[in-house]
Amino acid sequence: MNAPLKQHLIDPEICIRCGTCEETCPIDAVTHNDDNYVVDAEICNYCMDCIAPCPTGSIDNWRIVTTAYSLDEQFEWDELPDQEELANDDESAASLEALEDEIDALLAKAHEGTGGKAVVPASASKPTVNLFRREHAAIATVQGNFRLTKDNVENDVRHIILDFGDTVFPVLEGQSIAITPPGTDGDGKAHDSRLYSIASPRDGERPNTNNIALTVKREPGGLCSNYLCDLKKGDRVEVTGPFGSTFLMPNDPMANIIMICTGTGSAPFRGFTERRRRAMPEAPGSMLLFFGARQPDELPYFGPLSKVPKELLTQHLVYSRLPGQPKEYVQDRIRNCPDEVSGLLKDERTHIYICGLKGMETGVDEALADICRADGLDWADLKPTLRTTGRYHVETY
Ligand code: NAP
């Protein structure tokens, strides 16, 4: 018998084929074909860099094997194989236990935030994940599909409400779902699913309704975004998930929440704001929003945001393409609010959430570093502390 190996595998039933794991792996151990994303056991060094960024958790699967599954075997799978029976002698048992301990320690490190990974906020509710998979998808019915941007602008961003009827589909603010567009590709294979943040609070668009809302921008040539943006009331949609176990809001009413977003990255923050408004409108913790769009007509939820009480949410709506005005990005506005932001950064109950365009990450990071520097704080120290205490969350694409 070969020495047992704890093999890192990706669950093909849950994976939405977004490619994040392959992009993240620093040593090219993750690869894919038309069917599956897989891990090469000969290359994987258990660095765990791919674990936290995976939006579905499909990456976090392990089997103890005596001969590693080859790439070709993994490419063929529709589901993960069961754990194989292993020899039951003392020596094998001891080495298996050592393997388990070693991998568990590495995983704990990956999930704890060492090395910059995300950690769940201490007071967040416990999320349900992976309840519905491709082979057993939930079917939701379209309850509404409304354009959020004005007709005079090219950007078509929509608020789409999906009703789950009698199906229990528990979600928390900040989680995502995946949508599988109908039909097949040129090879007759089902289309891959696409991930969208949930834009409503956990108890639905109106309290105690069994529905969720998505914020979807029509992308030119985009298969899933066009499918979703064209949906009519009554259409039925295949949904998998829910996904996401760290980008969650604190339940603590004392928690301050800084939300920084661009465009449709505002989706989870609509959920956060509605949750606080419904569950704890008198919460002492503050909510501060920096939201960037090209102009008001293209800012999703511009109208509804104007009705959110100022005591609940301080809003900085920032525009990059206002005629006759200089371009302003969220990071520019953050830099222009040093007292407001640094006061919150000094408070141990402050949580920061960033969602939207990948490109904003660096700019926001630099703005926060500048604010800290000007007020005697060290962002290089503070940021890892925020991460490891579950108070710093980034979801950018
Ligand atoms: P967008 O309309 O392209 O951009 C929104 C604003 O961000 C514009 O004013 C844009 O300015 C500005 N911007 C561009 N580069 C920036 C940078 N480096 N730093 C700061 N601001 C910058 O946004 P979008 O198309 O809605 O994209 C939102 C992103 O959120 C997408 O990547 C999407 O995948 C992601 N997201 C979506 C969801 C969802 O559920 N739909 C959830 C999470 C994340 P200019 O164009 O004038 O340069």
Short mmCIF file of C-alpha atoms and ligand atoms in Angstrom, two decimals:
data_model
loop_
_atom_site.label_atom_id
_atom_site.label_comp_id
_atom_site.label_asym_id
_atom_site.label_seq_id
_atom_site.Cartn_x
_atom_site.Cartn_y
_atom_site.Cartn_z
CA MET A 1 0.00 0.00 0.00
CA ASN A 2 1.25 3.54 -0.85
CA ALA A 3 1.52 6.08 1.97
CA PRO A 4 -1.92 7.64 2.33
CA LEU A 5 -2.41 11.08 0.89
CA LYS A 6 -5.05 13.65 1.71
CA GLN A 7 -6.07 14.74 -1.76
CA HIS A 8 -7.50 18.17 -2.43
CA LEU A 9 -10.58 17.96 -4.69
CA ILE A 10 -13.25 20.29 -6.07
CA ASP A 11 -16.89 19.27 -5.80
CA PRO A 12 -18.25 19.38 -9.39
CA GLU A 13 -21.84 19.48 -8.14
CA ILE A 14 -21.34 22.77 -6.32
CA CYS A 15 -18.62 24.43 -8.41
CA ILE A 16 -19.95 27.26 -10.60
CA ARG A 17 -16.83 27.23 -12.83
CA CYS A 18 -15.95 30.86 -12.08
CA GLY A 19 -12.24 30.10 -12.31
CA THR A 20 -11.31 31.96 -9.11
CA CYS A 21 -9.36 28.96 -7.79
CA GLU A 22 -7.28 28.67 -10.95
CA GLU A 23 -6.55 32.41 -10.88
CA THR A 24 -5.64 32.31 -7.20
CA CYS A 25 -3.40 29.24 -7.14
CA PRO A 26 0.17 30.55 -7.03
CA ILE A 27 1.70 27.33 -8.39
CA ASP A 28 -0.77 26.39 -11.16
CA ALA A 29 -2.06 23.28 -9.41
CA VAL A 30 -5.63 24.05 -10.47
CA THR A 31 -6.66 23.48 -14.04
CA HIS A 32 -9.88 22.86 -15.98
CA ASN A 33 -11.39 21.37 -19.10
CA ASP A 34 -14.86 22.07 -20.56
CA ASP A 35 -16.47 20.13 -17.71
CA ASN A 36 -14.62 20.54 -14.44
CA TYR A 37 -12.10 22.52 -12.43
CA VAL A 38 -9.65 20.10 -10.81
CA VAL A 39 -6.57 20.05 -8.57
CA ASP A 40 -3.37 18.30 -9.63
CA ALA A 41 -2.24 16.22 -6.63
CA GLU A 42 1.33 16.20 -7.91
CA ILE A 43 1.53 19.99 -7.78
CA CYS A 44 -0.77 21.04 -4.89
CA ASN A 45 1.33 22.00 -1.86
CA TYR A 46 -1.63 22.68 0.47
CA CYS A 47 -0.90 26.41 0.63
CA MET A 48 -4.70 26.92 0.95
CA ASP A 49 -4.60 30.21 -0.93
CA CYS A 50 -7.57 29.05 -3.04
CA ILE A 51 -9.86 28.16 -0.12
CA ALA A 52 -11.19 31.51 1.07
CA PRO A 53 -11.72 33.20 -2.33
CA CYS A 54 -13.92 30.35 -3.65
CA PRO A 55 -17.44 31.83 -3.65
CA THR A 56 -19.22 28.47 -3.23
CA GLY A 57 -16.98 26.41 -0.95
CA SER A 58 -16.75 23.68 -3.62
CA ILE A 59 -12.95 23.99 -3.32
CA ASP A 60 -12.92 22.75 0.26
CA ASN A 61 -13.13 18.98 -0.31
CA TRP A 62 -10.72 16.27 0.72
CA ARG A 63 -10.33 12.51 0.37
CA ILE A 64 -7.72 10.29 1.92
CA VAL A 65 -6.41 8.07 -0.86
CA THR A 66 -3.66 5.58 -1.38
CA THR A 67 -3.39 6.48 -5.07
CA ALA A 68 -4.24 10.02 -6.06
CA TYR A 69 -7.11 10.56 -8.49
CA SER A 70 -5.63 11.65 -11.81
CA LEU A 71 -6.67 14.80 -13.65
CA ASP A 72 -8.41 12.69 -16.30
CA GLU A 73 -10.46 10.90 -13.65
CA GLN A 74 -11.47 14.20 -12.05
CA PHE A 75 -12.41 15.70 -15.43
CA GLU A 76 -14.97 12.90 -15.84
CA TRP A 77 -16.72 13.32 -12.50
CA ASP A 78 -20.30 14.54 -12.11
CA GLU A 79 -19.98 14.15 -8.35
CA LEU A 80 -17.21 13.46 -5.86
CA PRO A 81 -16.42 9.80 -5.15
CA ASP A 82 -17.11 8.47 -1.65
CA GLN A 83 -14.20 8.14 0.73
CA GLU A 84 -12.47 4.83 -0.11
CA GLU A 85 -12.10 2.09 2.54
CA LEU A 86 -8.62 2.24 4.02
CA ALA A 87 -6.49 -0.37 5.77
CA ASN A 88 -7.33 -0.51 9.43
CA ASP A 89 -3.97 -1.33 11.07
CA ASP A 90 -2.42 0.84 13.80
CA GLU A 91 0.30 2.28 11.61
CA SER A 92 -2.17 3.42 8.92
CA ALA A 93 -4.54 4.81 11.53
CA ALA A 94 -1.75 6.86 13.12
CA SER A 95 -0.51 8.26 9.83
CA LEU A 96 -4.08 9.10 8.76
CA GLU A 97 -4.68 10.91 11.99
CA ALA A 98 -1.47 12.91 11.53
CA LEU A 99 -2.59 13.80 7.98
CA GLU A 100 -6.01 14.90 9.18
CA ASP A 101 -4.44 17.10 11.87
CA GLU A 102 -2.00 18.68 9.46
CA ILE A 103 -4.66 19.57 6.89
CA ASP A 104 -7.12 20.73 9.55
CA ALA A 105 -4.49 23.09 10.95
CA LEU A 106 -3.78 24.50 7.48
CA LEU A 107 -7.49 24.90 6.78
CA ALA A 108 -8.09 26.58 10.11
CA LYS A 109 -5.32 29.01 9.23
CA ALA A 110 -6.85 29.67 5.81
CA HIS A 111 -10.28 30.31 7.33
CA GLU A 112 -8.98 32.30 10.29
CA GLY A 113 -7.61 35.04 8.14
CA THR A 114 -3.90 34.48 8.58
CA GLY A 115 -2.35 35.59 5.33
CA GLY A 116 -5.14 38.04 4.60
CA LYS A 117 -8.12 35.69 4.30
CA ALA A 118 -11.67 36.66 5.25
CA VAL A 119 -13.15 35.85 8.65
CA VAL A 120 -16.82 35.90 9.56
CA PRO A 121 -17.93 38.83 11.80
CA ALA A 122 -18.17 37.61 15.40
CA SER A 123 -21.84 38.51 15.81
CA ALA A 124 -23.07 37.38 12.36
CA SER A 125 -25.87 34.81 12.09
CA LYS A 126 -24.89 31.37 10.93
CA PRO A 127 -25.37 31.06 7.17
CA THR A 128 -26.77 28.08 5.31
CA VAL A 129 -24.64 27.18 2.30
CA ASN A 130 -24.88 24.79 -0.66
CA LEU A 131 -28.45 23.73 0.05
CA PHE A 132 -29.29 23.47 -3.65
CA ARG A 133 -26.88 22.07 -6.23
CA ARG A 134 -26.95 21.75 -10.01
CA GLU A 135 -28.53 18.29 -9.93
CA HIS A 136 -31.05 19.42 -7.36
CA ALA A 137 -31.64 23.10 -8.12
CA ALA A 138 -34.36 25.21 -6.51
CA ILE A 139 -36.94 26.59 -8.92
CA ALA A 140 -37.89 30.22 -8.34
CA THR A 141 -40.63 32.18 -10.06
CA VAL A 142 -40.03 35.70 -11.30
CA GLN A 143 -42.18 38.08 -9.30
CA GLY A 144 -40.91 41.29 -10.84
CA ASN A 145 -38.23 42.68 -13.13
CA PHE A 146 -37.75 46.46 -12.92
CA ARG A 147 -35.26 48.71 -14.61
CA LEU A 148 -33.26 50.65 -12.01
CA THR A 149 -31.41 52.98 -14.36
CA LYS A 150 -33.14 55.70 -16.35
CA ASP A 151 -34.21 54.95 -19.94
CA ASN A 152 -31.99 57.75 -21.25
CA VAL A 153 -28.78 55.93 -20.25
CA GLU A 154 -27.20 52.95 -21.92
CA ASN A 155 -26.57 51.05 -18.67
CA ASP A 156 -29.52 48.67 -18.17
CA VAL A 157 -29.44 47.62 -14.50
CA ARG A 158 -32.39 45.63 -13.18
CA HIS A 159 -33.97 44.70 -9.90
CA ILE A 160 -35.21 41.15 -10.31
CA ILE A 161 -37.36 39.50 -7.65
CA LEU A 162 -37.40 35.71 -7.42
CA ASP A 163 -40.03 33.98 -5.35
CA PHE A 164 -39.37 30.53 -3.89
CA GLY A 165 -42.99 29.60 -3.17
CA ASP A 166 -43.04 26.68 -0.73
CA THR A 167 -39.33 25.94 -1.10
CA VAL A 168 -37.25 26.80 1.94
CA PHE A 169 -34.28 28.84 0.70
CA PRO A 170 -32.72 30.51 3.77
CA VAL A 171 -30.37 33.42 3.07
CA LEU A 172 -28.47 36.09 4.95
CA GLU A 173 -27.57 39.55 3.73
CA GLY A 174 -24.25 39.43 1.87
CA GLN A 175 -24.72 35.89 0.55
CA SER A 176 -25.02 35.03 -3.15
CA ILE A 177 -26.96 32.64 -5.32
CA ALA A 178 -26.10 31.15 -8.69
CA ILE A 179 -28.39 31.17 -11.70
CA THR A 180 -28.17 28.57 -14.44
CA PRO A 181 -29.27 29.92 -17.82
CA PRO A 182 -31.40 27.39 -19.71
CA GLY A 183 -30.22 25.54 -22.80
CA THR A 184 -26.88 24.12 -23.79
CA ASP A 185 -23.68 25.35 -25.40
CA GLY A 186 -22.38 24.33 -28.84
CA ASP A 187 -21.23 20.97 -27.44
CA GLY A 188 -24.63 20.16 -25.96
CA LYS A 189 -23.37 20.81 -22.43
CA ALA A 190 -25.48 22.69 -19.89
CA HIS A 191 -24.37 26.30 -19.41
CA ASP A 192 -22.31 27.18 -16.35
CA SER A 193 -24.08 29.02 -13.53
CA ARG A 194 -23.36 32.67 -12.72
CA LEU A 195 -23.10 34.15 -9.25
CA TYR A 196 -25.16 37.17 -8.06
CA SER A 197 -25.26 38.86 -4.67
CA ILE A 198 -28.59 38.89 -2.87
CA ALA A 199 -29.92 42.46 -2.70
CA SER A 200 -32.66 41.89 -0.15
CA PRO A 201 -32.68 41.19 3.58
CA ARG A 202 -33.08 37.69 4.99
CA ASP A 203 -36.85 37.95 5.46
CA GLY A 204 -37.55 38.90 1.86
CA GLU A 205 -38.41 41.97 -0.16
CA ARG A 206 -41.26 42.68 2.21
CA PRO A 207 -41.08 41.25 5.74
CA ASN A 208 -41.90 37.56 5.84
CA THR A 209 -41.99 36.97 2.11
CA ASN A 210 -40.13 34.01 0.66
CA ASN A 211 -38.35 35.92 -2.10
CA ILE A 212 -35.00 37.49 -2.86
CA ALA A 213 -33.92 40.32 -5.15
CA LEU A 214 -30.91 40.53 -7.45
CA THR A 215 -29.25 43.58 -9.00
CA VAL A 216 -28.22 42.64 -12.53
CA LYS A 217 -26.51 44.73 -15.20
CA ARG A 218 -27.09 43.74 -18.81
CA GLU A 219 -23.66 43.02 -20.25
CA PRO A 220 -23.31 43.22 -24.05
CA GLY A 221 -23.25 39.59 -25.27
CA GLY A 222 -23.57 38.30 -21.69
CA LEU A 223 -25.46 35.02 -21.71
CA CYS A 224 -26.78 35.02 -18.16
CA SER A 225 -27.20 38.78 -17.66
CA ASN A 226 -29.31 39.04 -20.84
CA TYR A 227 -31.32 35.98 -19.83
CA LEU A 228 -32.04 37.52 -16.43
CA CYS A 229 -32.69 41.05 -17.68
CA ASP A 230 -35.23 39.69 -20.20
CA LEU A 231 -37.16 37.56 -17.68
CA LYS A 232 -40.89 38.16 -17.45
CA LYS A 233 -43.15 37.87 -14.46
CA GLY A 234 -44.07 34.20 -13.97
CA ASP A 235 -40.93 32.80 -15.66
CA ARG A 236 -39.20 29.99 -13.78
CA VAL A 237 -35.51 30.12 -12.96
CA GLU A 238 -33.01 27.46 -11.79
CA VAL A 239 -31.22 28.61 -8.65
CA THR A 240 -28.37 27.01 -6.70
CA GLY A 241 -26.84 28.06 -3.41
CA PRO A 242 -26.97 29.93 -1.17
CA PHE A 243 -23.24 30.65 -1.15
CA GLY A 244 -20.91 32.71 1.02
CA SER A 245 -19.99 32.31 4.65
CA THR A 246 -17.92 35.38 5.55
CA PHE A 247 -19.25 38.51 3.76
CA LEU A 248 -22.02 38.75 6.35
CA MET A 249 -23.29 41.65 8.40
CA PRO A 250 -22.79 41.85 12.15
CA ASN A 251 -25.93 41.37 14.23
CA ASP A 252 -24.48 43.57 16.97
CA PRO A 253 -26.50 46.82 17.04
CA MET A 254 -23.38 48.61 18.34
CA ALA A 255 -21.44 47.67 15.19
CA ASN A 256 -20.60 50.50 12.79
CA ILE A 257 -20.75 49.43 9.15
CA ILE A 258 -18.76 51.22 6.44
CA MET A 259 -19.96 50.11 2.98
CA ILE A 260 -17.95 51.04 -0.11
CA CYS A 261 -19.30 50.06 -3.54
CA THR A 262 -19.49 50.78 -7.25
CA GLY A 263 -22.44 50.06 -9.57
CA THR A 264 -24.15 46.71 -8.99
CA GLY A 265 -21.72 46.07 -6.13
CA SER A 266 -24.37 47.94 -4.12
CA ALA A 267 -26.55 44.80 -4.06
CA PRO A 268 -25.46 43.38 -0.68
CA PHE A 269 -25.58 46.82 0.93
CA ARG A 270 -29.24 47.21 0.04
CA GLY A 271 -29.72 44.00 2.03
CA PHE A 272 -27.60 45.28 4.95
CA THR A 273 -29.45 48.59 5.10
CA GLU A 274 -32.90 47.02 4.93
CA ARG A 275 -31.98 44.47 7.57
CA ARG A 276 -30.88 47.16 10.01
CA ARG A 277 -33.91 49.31 9.22
CA ARG A 278 -36.26 46.39 9.93
CA ALA A 279 -34.53 44.57 12.75
CA MET A 280 -32.90 47.38 14.74
CA PRO A 281 -33.88 50.85 13.48
CA GLU A 282 -32.69 52.46 16.71
CA ALA A 283 -29.28 50.72 16.64
CA PRO A 284 -26.57 52.94 18.13
CA GLY A 285 -24.02 51.68 15.57
CA SER A 286 -23.75 53.85 12.47
CA MET A 287 -23.94 52.92 8.79
CA LEU A 288 -21.86 54.84 6.29
CA LEU A 289 -22.16 54.32 2.52
CA PHE A 290 -19.75 55.38 -0.24
CA PHE A 291 -21.40 54.53 -3.56
CA GLY A 292 -19.90 55.31 -6.97
CA ALA A 293 -21.68 55.48 -10.32
CA ARG A 294 -21.26 57.45 -13.51
CA GLN A 295 -24.17 59.79 -12.78
CA PRO A 296 -27.44 59.73 -10.76
CA ASP A 297 -29.46 58.22 -13.64
CA GLU A 298 -27.10 55.23 -13.61
CA LEU A 299 -26.91 54.74 -9.86
CA PRO A 300 -28.93 51.64 -8.91
CA TYR A 301 -31.52 52.42 -6.20
CA PHE A 302 -31.00 56.19 -6.48
CA GLY A 303 -34.70 56.87 -5.78
CA PRO A 304 -35.14 54.41 -2.89
CA LEU A 305 -31.88 55.58 -1.30
CA SER A 306 -33.23 59.11 -1.04
CA LYS A 307 -35.96 57.75 1.23
CA VAL A 308 -33.63 55.98 3.68
CA PRO A 309 -33.60 57.96 6.95
CA LYS A 310 -30.38 59.94 7.48
CA GLU A 311 -30.22 58.72 11.08
CA LEU A 312 -29.92 55.14 9.77
CA LEU A 313 -27.54 55.67 6.87
CA THR A 314 -25.08 58.41 5.97
CA GLN A 315 -24.74 58.44 2.20
CA HIS A 316 -21.94 59.62 -0.04
CA LEU A 317 -23.15 59.17 -3.62
CA VAL A 318 -20.21 59.84 -5.89
CA TYR A 319 -20.25 60.43 -9.65
CA SER A 320 -17.51 59.93 -12.19
CA ARG A 321 -19.16 61.38 -15.30
CA LEU A 322 -21.24 64.38 -14.33
CA PRO A 323 -21.15 66.91 -17.17
CA GLY A 324 -18.92 69.84 -16.30
CA GLN A 325 -17.70 68.21 -13.07
CA PRO A 326 -14.36 66.57 -12.33
CA LYS A 327 -14.42 62.76 -12.13
CA GLU A 328 -14.95 61.56 -8.58
CA TYR A 329 -14.43 57.97 -7.41
CA VAL A 330 -15.39 56.51 -4.04
CA GLN A 331 -11.78 56.63 -2.89
CA ASP A 332 -11.65 60.39 -3.62
CA ARG A 333 -14.69 60.97 -1.41
CA ILE A 334 -13.28 58.75 1.37
CA ARG A 335 -10.13 60.85 1.29
CA ASN A 336 -12.27 63.98 1.58
CA CYS A 337 -14.01 62.72 4.73
CA PRO A 338 -10.98 62.15 6.97
CA ASP A 339 -12.64 62.89 10.30
CA GLU A 340 -15.76 60.85 9.63
CA VAL A 341 -13.74 57.83 8.47
CA SER A 342 -10.84 57.93 10.91
CA GLY A 343 -13.24 58.33 13.84
CA LEU A 344 -14.86 55.06 12.81
CA LEU A 345 -11.54 53.35 12.11
CA LYS A 346 -10.51 54.00 15.71
CA ASP A 347 -13.66 52.27 16.98
CA GLU A 348 -13.24 48.54 17.58
CA ARG A 349 -16.86 47.99 16.62
CA THR A 350 -16.35 49.19 13.03
CA HIS A 351 -16.65 46.76 10.09
CA ILE A 352 -15.60 47.62 6.52
CA TYR A 353 -17.18 46.07 3.40
CA ILE A 354 -16.00 46.70 -0.16
CA CYS A 355 -17.99 45.43 -3.13
CA GLY A 356 -17.89 46.11 -6.86
CA LEU A 357 -15.22 46.65 -9.46
CA LYS A 358 -11.89 44.95 -8.85
CA GLY A 359 -10.12 48.15 -9.87
CA MET A 360 -11.44 50.09 -6.87
CA GLU A 361 -9.64 47.92 -4.32
CA THR A 362 -6.23 49.57 -4.62
CA GLY A 363 -7.64 53.09 -4.67
CA VAL A 364 -9.76 52.47 -1.57
CA ASP A 365 -6.83 50.86 0.19
CA GLU A 366 -4.63 53.88 -0.51
CA ALA A 367 -7.34 56.30 0.61
CA LEU A 368 -7.76 54.46 3.92
CA ALA A 369 -3.98 54.38 4.37
CA ASP A 370 -3.79 58.16 3.78
CA ILE A 371 -6.54 58.83 6.30
CA CYS A 372 -4.81 56.66 8.88
CA ARG A 373 -1.45 58.32 8.28
CA ALA A 374 -2.91 61.78 8.78
CA ASP A 375 -4.44 60.74 12.11
CA GLY A 376 -1.59 58.79 13.67
CA LEU A 377 -2.99 55.37 12.75
CA ASP A 378 -1.07 52.73 10.81
CA TRP A 379 -3.24 51.12 8.10
CA ALA A 380 -0.58 48.43 7.56
CA ASP A 381 -1.24 47.33 11.17
CA LEU A 382 -4.94 48.06 11.31
CA LYS A 383 -6.00 46.23 8.13
CA PRO A 384 -4.73 42.77 9.22
CA THR A 385 -6.33 43.34 12.61
CA LEU A 386 -9.64 44.16 10.96
CA ARG A 387 -9.35 41.04 8.80
CA THR A 388 -8.51 38.64 11.57
CA THR A 389 -11.34 39.98 13.72
CA GLY A 390 -13.89 39.54 10.90
CA ARG A 391 -14.24 43.28 10.33
CA TYR A 392 -12.81 43.69 6.81
CA HIS A 393 -14.52 42.14 3.80
CA VAL A 394 -13.92 42.51 0.09
CA GLU A 395 -16.00 41.11 -2.75
CA THR A 396 -14.81 42.53 -6.05
CA TYR A 397 -14.90 41.12 -9.58
P1 NAP B 1 -19.76 50.49 -13.49
O1 NAP B 1 -21.08 51.02 -13.84
O2 NAP B 1 -18.82 50.03 -14.59
O3 NAP B 1 -18.92 51.51 -12.60
C1 NAP B 1 -19.46 52.11 -11.49
C2 NAP B 1 -18.60 53.29 -11.14
O4 NAP B 1 -17.27 52.87 -10.73
C3 NAP B 1 -18.37 54.25 -12.31
O5 NAP B 1 -18.57 55.55 -11.84
C4 NAP B 1 -16.94 54.01 -12.68
O6 NAP B 1 -16.33 55.16 -13.25
C5 NAP B 1 -16.34 53.73 -11.34
N1 NAP B 1 -15.00 53.14 -11.39
C6 NAP B 1 -14.34 52.61 -12.47
N2 NAP B 1 -13.10 52.25 -12.13
C7 NAP B 1 -12.95 52.57 -10.81
C8 NAP B 1 -11.87 52.44 -9.91
N3 NAP B 1 -10.69 51.94 -10.26
N4 NAP B 1 -12.06 52.86 -8.64
C9 NAP B 1 -13.24 53.39 -8.24
N5 NAP B 1 -14.29 53.55 -9.08
C10 NAP B 1 -14.14 53.13 -10.35
O7 NAP B 1 -19.99 49.33 -12.46
P2 NAP B 1 -20.72 47.95 -12.73
O8 NAP B 1 -20.63 47.59 -14.17
O9 NAP B 1 -22.04 47.99 -12.09
O10 NAP B 1 -19.74 46.97 -12.00
C11 NAP B 1 -19.88 46.61 -10.68
C12 NAP B 1 -18.97 45.46 -10.36
O11 NAP B 1 -19.54 44.86 -9.21
C13 NAP B 1 -18.85 44.40 -11.42
O12 NAP B 1 -17.50 44.05 -11.55
C14 NAP B 1 -19.66 43.25 -10.83
O13 NAP B 1 -19.16 41.99 -11.24
C15 NAP B 1 -19.44 43.48 -9.37
N6 NAP B 1 -20.43 42.89 -8.45
C16 NAP B 1 -21.71 42.73 -8.83
C17 NAP B 1 -22.58 42.11 -7.97
C18 NAP B 1 -24.02 41.82 -8.36
O14 NAP B 1 -24.67 41.15 -7.57
N7 NAP B 1 -24.49 42.20 -9.50
C19 NAP B 1 -22.16 41.75 -6.69
C20 NAP B 1 -20.84 41.96 -6.33
C21 NAP B 1 -19.99 42.56 -7.22
P3 NAP B 1 -15.95 55.32 -14.80
O15 NAP B 1 -16.69 54.30 -15.58
O16 NAP B 1 -16.39 56.70 -15.14
O17 NAP B 1 -14.45 55.16 -14.85
#
